[in-house]
CSV table of C-alpha atoms in Angstrom, one decimal:
chain,number,residue,atom,x,y,z
A,1,MET,CA,5.0,-5.3,-33.4
A,2,SER,CA,2.0,-6.0,-35.6
A,3,GLU,CA,-1.5,-5.8,-34.2
A,4,GLU,CA,-1.8,-9.6,-34.5
A,5,GLN,CA,1.4,-10.2,-32.5
A,6,ILE,CA,0.1,-7.9,-29.8
A,7,LYS,CA,-3.2,-9.7,-29.7
A,8,ASN,CA,-1.3,-13.0,-29.3
A,9,LEU,CA,0.8,-11.6,-26.5
A,10,GLU,CA,-2.3,-10.4,-24.8
A,11,ILE,CA,-4.0,-13.8,-24.9
A,12,GLN,CA,-0.9,-15.4,-23.5
A,13,PHE,CA,-0.7,-12.7,-20.8
A,14,GLU,CA,-4.3,-13.1,-19.7
A,15,ALA,CA,-3.8,-16.9,-19.6
A,16,ARG,CA,-0.8,-16.5,-17.3
A,17,ILE,CA,-2.9,-14.4,-14.9
A,18,ALA,CA,-5.7,-16.9,-15.1
A,19,ARG,CA,-3.2,-19.6,-14.1
A,20,ASP,CA,-2.4,-17.5,-11.0
A,21,GLU,CA,1.2,-16.7,-12.4
A,22,LYS,CA,2.6,-13.4,-11.2
A,23,ILE,CA,3.6,-10.6,-13.6
A,24,GLU,CA,7.1,-9.1,-12.8
A,25,PRO,CA,8.3,-5.6,-13.9
A,26,LYS,CA,10.4,-6.7,-16.9
A,27,ASP,CA,7.7,-9.0,-18.3
A,28,TRP,CA,5.7,-7.9,-21.4
A,29,MET,CA,2.3,-6.4,-20.3
A,30,PRO,CA,-0.5,-4.7,-22.2
A,31,GLU,CA,-0.3,-0.9,-22.0
A,32,LYS,CA,-3.7,-0.9,-20.3
A,33,TYR,CA,-2.5,-3.2,-17.5
A,34,ARG,CA,0.5,-0.9,-16.9
A,35,LYS,CA,-1.6,2.3,-16.9
A,36,THR,CA,-4.4,0.8,-14.6
A,37,HIS,CA,-1.7,-0.4,-12.2
A,38,ILE,CA,0.1,2.9,-12.1
A,39,ARG,CA,-3.3,4.6,-11.4
A,40,GLN,CA,-4.4,2.2,-8.7
A,41,MET,CA,-1.0,1.8,-7.0
A,42,SER,CA,-0.2,5.4,-7.0
A,43,GLN,CA,-3.6,6.3,-5.7
A,44,HIS,CA,-3.0,3.8,-2.9
A,45,ALA,CA,0.4,5.3,-2.1
A,46,HIS,CA,-1.0,8.9,-2.1
A,47,SER,CA,-3.7,7.8,0.3
A,48,GLU,CA,-1.1,6.5,2.8
A,49,ILE,CA,0.9,9.8,2.5
A,50,VAL,CA,-2.1,12.1,2.8
A,51,GLY,CA,-3.6,9.8,5.4
A,52,MET,CA,-0.8,10.8,7.8
A,53,LEU,CA,-2.1,14.4,7.9
A,54,PRO,CA,-5.4,14.0,9.8
A,55,GLU,CA,-3.7,11.9,12.5
A,56,SER,CA,-0.5,13.9,12.8
A,57,ASN,CA,-2.9,16.6,14.0
A,58,TRP,CA,-3.3,14.8,17.4
A,59,ILE,CA,0.2,13.4,18.0
A,60,THR,CA,1.3,16.3,20.3
A,61,ARG,CA,-2.0,16.3,22.1
A,62,ALA,CA,-2.3,12.5,22.7
A,63,PRO,CA,-3.7,12.0,26.3
A,64,SER,CA,-0.9,9.7,27.5
A,65,LEU,CA,2.6,8.5,26.5
A,66,ARG,CA,1.1,5.1,25.7
A,67,ARG,CA,-1.3,6.7,23.2
A,68,LYS,CA,1.4,9.0,21.9
A,69,VAL,CA,4.0,6.3,21.0
A,70,ALA,CA,1.3,4.2,19.4
A,71,LEU,CA,0.0,7.0,17.3
A,72,LEU,CA,3.5,8.0,16.3
A,73,ALA,CA,4.3,4.5,15.3
A,74,LYS,CA,1.1,4.2,13.3
A,75,VAL,CA,1.7,7.4,11.4
A,76,GLN,CA,5.3,6.3,10.7
A,77,ASP,CA,3.9,3.0,9.3
A,78,GLU,CA,1.7,5.0,7.0
A,79,ALA,CA,4.8,6.8,5.7
A,80,GLY,CA,6.5,3.4,5.2
A,81,HIS,CA,3.4,2.0,3.4
A,82,GLY,CA,3.4,5.0,1.1
A,83,LEU,CA,7.1,4.4,0.3
A,84,TYR,CA,6.6,0.6,-0.3
A,85,LEU,CA,3.9,1.5,-2.7
A,86,TYR,CA,5.6,4.3,-4.5
A,87,ALA,CA,8.7,2.1,-5.0
A,88,ALA,CA,6.5,-0.7,-6.4
A,89,THR,CA,4.7,1.7,-8.7
A,90,GLU,CA,8.1,3.0,-10.0
A,91,THR,CA,8.8,-0.6,-11.3
A,92,LEU,CA,6.2,0.2,-14.0
A,93,GLY,CA,8.4,2.9,-15.5
A,94,ILE,CA,7.1,6.1,-13.9
A,95,SER,CA,9.4,8.3,-11.8
A,96,ARG,CA,8.8,9.3,-8.2
A,97,GLU,CA,8.8,13.0,-9.3
A,98,GLU,CA,6.0,12.3,-11.9
A,99,LEU,CA,4.0,10.5,-9.2
A,100,TYR,CA,4.3,13.4,-6.7
A,101,ASP,CA,3.6,15.9,-9.5
A,102,GLN,CA,0.3,14.0,-10.3
A,103,LEU,CA,-0.7,14.2,-6.6
A,104,HIS,CA,0.3,17.9,-6.2
A,105,THR,CA,-1.5,19.0,-9.3
A,106,GLY,CA,-4.7,17.2,-8.4
A,107,LYS,CA,-4.3,14.8,-11.5
A,108,ALA,CA,-4.1,11.8,-9.2
A,109,LYS,CA,-6.7,11.0,-6.5
A,110,TYR,CA,-6.3,9.8,-3.0
A,111,SER,CA,-8.8,8.2,-0.7
A,112,SER,CA,-11.5,10.8,-0.1
A,113,ILE,CA,-11.9,9.9,3.6
A,114,PHE,CA,-8.8,11.9,4.4
A,115,ASN,CA,-10.6,15.1,3.5
A,116,TYR,CA,-12.7,15.0,6.7
A,117,PRO,CA,-11.4,16.9,9.8
A,118,THR,CA,-10.2,15.3,13.0
A,119,ILE,CA,-11.7,17.5,15.6
A,120,THR,CA,-11.5,15.4,18.8
A,121,TRP,CA,-9.2,12.8,20.2
A,122,ALA,CA,-12.0,10.3,19.7
A,123,ASP,CA,-11.4,10.7,16.0
A,124,MET,CA,-8.1,8.9,16.4
A,125,GLY,CA,-10.1,5.9,17.8
A,126,ALA,CA,-12.7,6.1,15.0
A,127,ILE,CA,-10.1,6.3,12.3
A,128,GLY,CA,-8.1,3.3,13.5
A,129,TRP,CA,-11.2,1.2,14.1
A,130,LEU,CA,-13.3,2.2,11.1
A,131,VAL,CA,-11.0,3.7,8.4
A,132,ASP,CA,-8.2,1.2,8.9
A,133,GLY,CA,-10.8,-1.6,9.4
A,134,ALA,CA,-12.3,-0.7,6.0
A,135,ALA,CA,-8.8,-0.4,4.5
A,136,ILE,CA,-7.8,-3.9,5.7
A,137,ILE,CA,-10.9,-5.4,4.0
A,138,ASN,CA,-9.9,-3.6,0.8
A,139,GLN,CA,-6.3,-4.6,1.1
A,140,VAL,CA,-6.2,-8.2,2.2
A,141,PRO,CA,-7.4,-9.6,-1.2
A,142,LEU,CA,-4.6,-7.5,-2.9
A,143,CYS,CA,-1.9,-9.7,-1.3
A,144,ASN,CA,-2.8,-12.1,-4.1
A,145,THR,CA,-3.0,-9.6,-6.9
A,146,SER,CA,-1.3,-10.4,-10.2
A,147,TYR,CA,1.4,-7.8,-10.2
A,148,GLY,CA,4.3,-9.2,-8.1
A,149,PRO,CA,5.7,-5.9,-6.7
A,150,TYR,CA,2.2,-4.8,-5.7
A,151,ALA,CA,1.3,-8.1,-4.1
A,152,ARG,CA,4.6,-8.2,-2.1
A,153,ALA,CA,4.1,-4.6,-0.9
A,154,MET,CA,0.6,-5.5,0.2
A,155,VAL,CA,1.7,-8.5,2.2
A,156,ARG,CA,3.9,-6.2,4.3
A,157,VAL,CA,1.3,-3.5,4.6
A,158,CYS,CA,-1.4,-6.0,5.8
A,159,LYS,CA,0.9,-7.5,8.3
A,160,GLU,CA,1.5,-4.1,9.9
A,161,GLU,CA,-2.0,-2.8,9.5
A,162,SER,CA,-3.8,-4.9,12.2
A,163,PHE,CA,-2.1,-3.1,15.0
A,164,HIS,CA,-3.5,0.1,13.6
A,165,GLN,CA,-7.1,-1.1,13.9
A,166,ARG,CA,-6.6,-2.5,17.3
A,167,GLN,CA,-5.1,0.7,18.7
A,168,GLY,CA,-8.1,2.6,17.3
A,169,TYR,CA,-10.6,0.2,18.8
A,170,GLU,CA,-8.9,0.3,22.2
A,171,ILE,CA,-9.2,4.1,22.2
A,172,MET,CA,-12.9,3.7,21.6
A,173,ILE,CA,-13.3,1.0,24.3
A,174,LYS,CA,-11.6,3.3,26.8
A,175,LEU,CA,-13.8,6.3,25.9
A,176,ALA,CA,-17.0,4.3,25.7
A,177,ASN,CA,-16.3,3.0,29.3
A,178,GLY,CA,-15.3,6.4,30.6
A,179,THR,CA,-17.3,9.4,31.8
A,180,LEU,CA,-20.5,10.4,30.2
A,181,GLU,CA,-18.6,13.1,28.4
A,182,GLN,CA,-16.0,10.7,27.1
A,183,LYS,CA,-18.8,8.3,25.9
A,184,ASP,CA,-20.4,11.2,24.0
A,185,LEU,CA,-17.0,11.9,22.3
A,186,ALA,CA,-16.8,8.3,21.2
A,187,GLN,CA,-20.4,8.2,19.9
A,188,ASP,CA,-19.9,11.6,18.1
A,189,ALA,CA,-16.8,10.3,16.4
A,190,LEU,CA,-18.7,7.1,15.3
A,191,ASN,CA,-21.5,9.3,14.0
A,192,ARG,CA,-19.2,11.3,11.9
A,193,TRP,CA,-16.9,8.5,10.5
A,194,TRP,CA,-19.4,5.7,9.9
A,195,TRP,CA,-20.8,6.9,6.6
A,196,PRO,CA,-17.6,8.1,5.1
A,197,SER,CA,-16.1,4.7,6.0
A,198,LEU,CA,-18.8,2.9,4.1
A,199,MET,CA,-18.2,5.2,1.1
A,200,MET,CA,-14.5,4.4,1.3
A,201,LEU,CA,-15.2,0.9,-0.1
A,202,GLY,CA,-16.1,2.6,-3.3
A,203,PRO,CA,-19.2,3.4,-5.5
A,204,THR,CA,-22.0,0.8,-5.7
A,205,ASP,CA,-21.4,-2.1,-8.2
A,206,ALA,CA,-23.8,-0.6,-10.6
A,207,GLU,CA,-21.7,2.6,-10.8
A,208,SER,CA,-18.2,1.2,-10.5
A,209,VAL,CA,-16.5,1.6,-13.9
A,210,HIS,CA,-13.3,-0.5,-13.3
A,211,THR,CA,-14.7,-3.6,-11.7
A,212,GLU,CA,-14.8,-6.1,-14.5
A,213,GLN,CA,-11.3,-5.6,-15.9
A,214,SER,CA,-9.9,-5.3,-12.4
A,215,MET,CA,-11.4,-8.6,-11.3
A,216,LYS,CA,-9.7,-10.3,-14.3
A,217,TRP,CA,-6.3,-8.9,-13.3
A,218,LYS,CA,-7.0,-9.7,-9.6
A,219,LEU,CA,-6.7,-6.1,-8.7
A,220,LYS,CA,-10.0,-6.7,-7.2
A,221,ARG,CA,-11.3,-10.0,-5.9
A,222,LYS,CA,-14.7,-8.9,-4.5
A,223,SER,CA,-17.1,-6.2,-5.6
A,224,ASN,CA,-17.4,-2.9,-3.6
A,225,ASP,CA,-20.8,-3.9,-2.3
A,226,ASP,CA,-19.6,-7.2,-1.1
A,227,LEU,CA,-16.7,-5.6,0.7
A,228,ARG,CA,-19.0,-3.1,2.2
A,229,GLN,CA,-21.4,-5.8,3.5
A,230,GLN,CA,-18.4,-7.6,5.0
A,231,PHE,CA,-17.3,-4.5,6.7
A,232,ILE,CA,-20.7,-3.7,8.2
A,233,ASP,CA,-21.3,-7.3,9.3
A,234,GLN,CA,-18.0,-7.3,11.1
A,235,THR,CA,-18.2,-3.8,12.6
A,236,VAL,CA,-21.8,-3.7,14.0
A,237,PRO,CA,-21.2,-6.3,16.7
A,238,GLN,CA,-18.0,-4.5,17.7
A,239,ALA,CA,-20.0,-1.3,18.2
A,240,GLU,CA,-22.6,-3.1,20.3
A,241,LEU,CA,-20.0,-4.7,22.4
A,242,ILE,CA,-18.8,-1.3,23.7
A,243,GLY,CA,-22.3,0.2,23.9
A,244,LEU,CA,-22.1,2.5,20.9
A,245,THR,CA,-24.9,3.0,18.4
A,246,ILE,CA,-24.3,2.8,14.6
A,247,PRO,CA,-25.9,6.0,13.2
A,248,ASP,CA,-28.2,4.3,10.8
A,249,PRO,CA,-31.9,4.0,11.7
A,250,ASP,CA,-32.4,1.4,8.8
A,251,LEU,CA,-29.7,-0.9,10.1
A,252,LYS,CA,-31.3,-4.3,10.8
A,253,TRP,CA,-30.2,-7.9,11.0
A,254,ASN,CA,-31.6,-9.9,8.1
A,255,ASP,CA,-32.0,-13.5,9.1
A,256,GLU,CA,-32.6,-14.7,5.6
A,257,ARG,CA,-29.4,-13.2,4.2
A,258,GLY,CA,-27.4,-13.7,7.3
A,259,SER,CA,-26.3,-10.1,7.0
A,260,TYR,CA,-27.3,-6.6,8.1
A,261,ASP,CA,-29.5,-4.5,5.9
A,262,TYR,CA,-28.4,-0.9,5.9
A,263,GLY,CA,-29.7,2.5,4.9
A,264,GLU,CA,-29.1,4.6,1.8
A,265,ILE,CA,-25.6,6.0,1.4
A,266,ASN,CA,-25.4,9.7,0.5
A,267,TRP,CA,-23.4,9.3,-2.8
A,268,ASP,CA,-23.8,13.0,-3.6
A,269,GLU,CA,-21.6,13.8,-0.6
A,270,PHE,CA,-19.1,11.1,-1.8
A,271,TRP,CA,-18.8,12.6,-5.3
A,272,GLN,CA,-18.6,16.2,-3.9
A,273,VAL,CA,-15.6,15.2,-1.7
A,274,VAL,CA,-14.0,13.2,-4.6
A,275,LYS,CA,-14.4,16.3,-6.8
A,276,GLY,CA,-12.5,18.4,-4.3
A,277,HIS,CA,-15.3,20.0,-2.3
A,278,GLY,CA,-14.9,18.1,1.0
A,279,PRO,CA,-14.3,19.9,4.2
A,280,CYS,CA,-10.4,19.6,4.1
A,281,ASN,CA,-9.4,18.9,0.5
A,282,LYS,CA,-7.7,22.3,0.1
A,283,GLU,CA,-6.0,22.1,3.5
A,284,ARG,CA,-4.6,18.6,2.8
A,285,MET,CA,-3.1,19.6,-0.5
A,286,ARG,CA,-1.7,22.8,1.0
A,287,ALA,CA,0.0,20.8,3.7
A,288,ARG,CA,1.3,18.2,1.3
A,289,VAL,CA,2.6,20.6,-1.4
A,290,GLY,CA,4.0,22.8,1.3
A,291,ALA,CA,6.0,19.9,2.8
A,292,TRP,CA,7.4,19.1,-0.6
A,293,GLU,CA,8.4,22.6,-1.5
A,294,GLU,CA,9.8,23.5,1.9
A,295,GLY,CA,11.9,20.4,1.8
A,296,GLU,CA,13.4,21.2,-1.5
A,297,TRP,CA,16.5,22.9,-0.1
A,298,VAL,CA,17.1,19.9,2.2
A,299,ARG,CA,17.0,17.5,-0.7
A,300,ASP,CA,19.3,19.6,-2.8
A,301,ALA,CA,21.7,20.1,0.0
A,302,ALA,CA,21.8,16.3,0.7
A,303,MET,CA,22.5,15.7,-3.0
A,304,ALA,CA,25.2,18.4,-3.2
A,305,TYR,CA,26.9,16.9,-0.1
A,306,ALA,CA,26.8,13.4,-1.5
A,307,GLU,CA,28.4,14.6,-4.8
A,308,LYS,CA,31.1,16.5,-2.8
A,309,LYS,CA,31.9,13.4,-0.8
A,310,GLN,CA,32.1,11.3,-3.9
A,311,GLU,CA,34.5,13.8,-5.6
A,312,ARG,CA,36.7,13.8,-2.6
A,313,LYS,CA,36.8,10.1,-2.5
A,314,GLN,CA,37.8,10.0,-6.2
A,315,LYS,CA,40.6,12.5,-5.7
A,316,GLN,CA,42.1,10.4,-2.9
A,317,VAL,CA,42.2,7.4,-5.2
A,318,VAL,CA,44.1,9.5,-7.8
B,1,MET,CA,11.0,20.6,-8.6
B,2,SER,CA,14.6,19.8,-7.6
B,3,LYS,CA,17.1,19.8,-10.4
B,4,LYS,CA,18.9,16.7,-9.2
B,5,ASN,CA,16.6,13.9,-7.9
B,6,TRP,CA,17.9,11.4,-5.4
B,7,PRO,CA,18.8,8.1,-7.1
B,8,LEU,CA,17.0,4.8,-6.6
B,9,TRP,CA,18.6,2.1,-4.3
B,10,GLU,CA,17.8,-1.6,-4.0
B,11,ILE,CA,17.6,-2.8,-0.4
B,12,PHE,CA,18.7,-6.3,0.8
B,13,VAL,CA,18.1,-7.5,4.3
B,14,ARG,CA,19.4,-10.5,6.3
B,15,SER,CA,16.5,-11.3,8.7
B,16,LYS,CA,18.8,-13.3,11.0
B,17,ASN,CA,22.3,-14.7,11.1
B,18,GLY,CA,22.3,-18.0,9.2
B,19,LEU,CA,20.0,-16.7,6.5
B,20,GLU,CA,21.0,-14.9,3.2
B,21,HIS,CA,20.3,-11.3,2.5
B,22,ARG,CA,17.0,-11.0,0.6
B,23,HIS,CA,15.7,-8.3,-1.7
B,24,PHE,CA,13.2,-6.2,0.3
B,25,GLY,CA,12.4,-3.4,-2.0
B,26,SER,CA,13.8,-0.1,-3.1
B,27,LEU,CA,14.0,3.5,-2.0
B,28,HIS,CA,15.5,6.9,-2.9
B,29,ALA,CA,18.5,8.4,-1.1
B,30,ALA,CA,21.2,10.9,-1.9
B,31,ASP,CA,24.1,8.5,-1.1
B,32,ALA,CA,24.8,5.0,0.2
B,33,GLU,CA,25.0,6.1,3.8
B,34,MET,CA,21.5,7.7,3.6
B,35,ALA,CA,20.2,4.7,1.8
B,36,LEU,CA,21.2,2.5,4.7
B,37,GLU,CA,19.6,4.9,7.2
B,38,ASN,CA,16.4,5.1,5.2
B,39,ALA,CA,16.3,1.4,4.7
B,40,ARG,CA,16.5,0.9,8.5
B,41,ASP,CA,13.4,3.1,8.9
B,42,VAL,CA,11.4,1.9,5.9
B,43,TYR,CA,12.1,-1.8,6.0
B,44,THR,CA,13.1,-2.9,9.6
B,45,ARG,CA,10.7,-1.2,11.9
B,46,ARG,CA,9.8,-4.5,13.5
B,47,ASN,CA,13.1,-6.4,13.9
B,48,GLU,CA,12.9,-7.7,10.4
B,49,GLY,CA,16.7,-7.5,10.0
B,50,VAL,CA,20.2,-7.8,11.5
B,51,SER,CA,22.1,-6.6,8.4
B,52,ILE,CA,21.4,-4.4,5.4
B,53,TRP,CA,23.0,-4.2,2.0
B,54,VAL,CA,22.2,-1.3,-0.4
B,55,THR,CA,23.2,-0.8,-4.0
B,56,GLU,CA,22.3,1.7,-6.5
B,57,SER,CA,19.7,0.2,-8.8
B,58,LYS,CA,21.5,1.3,-11.9
B,59,HIS,CA,24.4,-1.1,-11.0
B,60,ILE,CA,22.1,-4.2,-11.3
B,61,THR,CA,22.2,-6.1,-14.6
B,62,ALA,CA,19.1,-8.2,-15.0
B,63,SER,CA,18.3,-10.9,-17.5
B,64,ASN,CA,15.5,-10.1,-20.0
B,65,PRO,CA,12.4,-12.2,-19.7
B,66,GLU,CA,12.3,-12.4,-23.5
B,67,ASN,CA,15.4,-14.6,-23.3
B,68,ASN,CA,14.0,-16.9,-20.7
B,69,GLY,CA,13.6,-19.7,-23.3
B,70,GLU,CA,17.3,-19.9,-24.3
B,71,LEU,CA,18.4,-19.2,-20.7
B,72,PHE,CA,16.3,-21.6,-18.7
B,73,GLU,CA,14.6,-24.1,-21.0
B,74,PRO,CA,17.7,-26.2,-21.6
B,75,ALA,CA,17.6,-27.3,-17.9
B,76,GLN,CA,14.1,-28.7,-18.3
B,77,ASP,CA,15.0,-31.9,-20.3
B,78,LYS,CA,18.0,-32.8,-18.2
B,79,VAL,CA,16.2,-35.2,-15.8
B,80,TYR,CA,19.4,-37.1,-15.3
B,81,ARG,CA,20.5,-34.2,-13.0
B,82,HIS,CA,18.0,-35.3,-10.4
B,83,PRO,CA,18.4,-38.3,-8.1
B,84,THR,CA,15.0,-39.8,-9.0
B,85,PHE,CA,16.3,-40.5,-12.5
B,86,TYR,CA,18.4,-43.4,-11.3
B,87,ASP,CA,17.0,-46.9,-10.7
B,88,LEU,CA,18.1,-48.6,-7.5
B,89,PRO,CA,17.0,-52.0,-6.0
B,90,ASP,CA,14.4,-51.6,-3.3
B,91,GLU,CA,16.8,-53.1,-0.8
B,92,VAL,CA,18.8,-49.9,-0.8
B,93,LYS,CA,16.9,-47.9,1.7
B,94,HIS,CA,18.9,-44.7,1.9
B,95,MET,CA,21.1,-43.2,-0.9
């Protein structure tokens, strides 16, 4: 194809997206669209998969059967969400093995929030309430993104995600209304997860490199700072309602803006964790790579068994 | 990395009797039986289905969007295939 032909196709392509048409796997698309989507969608899938690790830590120690079945179901959903998203990413012509390889070698990123430790039961509450809350704010606009398979996966993810946030908030309510010690646990978890949750919505608009192109392709509908403001405005009253304090001395309602003003975010910490120096980066990767490697003989055995069955069936036909 | 990777399967789910099976997504599995079991866990955790079909993705033949013109455009100028093309007197209320 000549450069001019490609240019023409690109113009038509951008016009289709501007008209709110969806792009499907076999449609022509610019290489950059394909690459950007592989990057973002796989990063999203990896986050779901790695996101199971901090929570699985507490499944066996959940304080009641009610909490345990809920946490199990939530972690199982995350596996499911990872699988929807991997399958959607594969429609762009990359194999599952390549995707895993990118995660395991550190070439692909996942949400940096999962590199923080879950040291008390209250962390299960804070993760559901704050981390899933921030994730929902990020994900809802993606239900209308331009790439069909991604949008469809996101519709399913968002439908399932709201139980995650409610189960987390319910844990926080219970602790906040419990003994003094329980209330302290809840406050401590909020103190530790608040800032990383704000960081989860991405670098400030001034520093975000992908925003403009991503807005055009509807991979992003609102800027990081707008999403962050939305998250803060919605979460502060929820904290007040259960008598917890947001750990930000600069947090103040701004009547003029109709929003909360908030303090400086420690972006050095964010970039440190992104670069691999968070408290649990190594532990998470060790667990993930270990699970993959230790499962190899199971995958091979299943394949060998499937082939044997197939051969036997063919012999019977002869 | 494993020498042989699990193939890709396409999953179709009937959400309730009376409705058709609809494409839900895809997944990897060693064989059809495992694809069914995995589909149950991945796509029907909340009563989304009463029946599942699986087929290996490589068995699906798909039309190419590049041929959309010759495939689908001929239908566009055949307005006479639609009931609104025909003129009837106002007295005929239902037809």
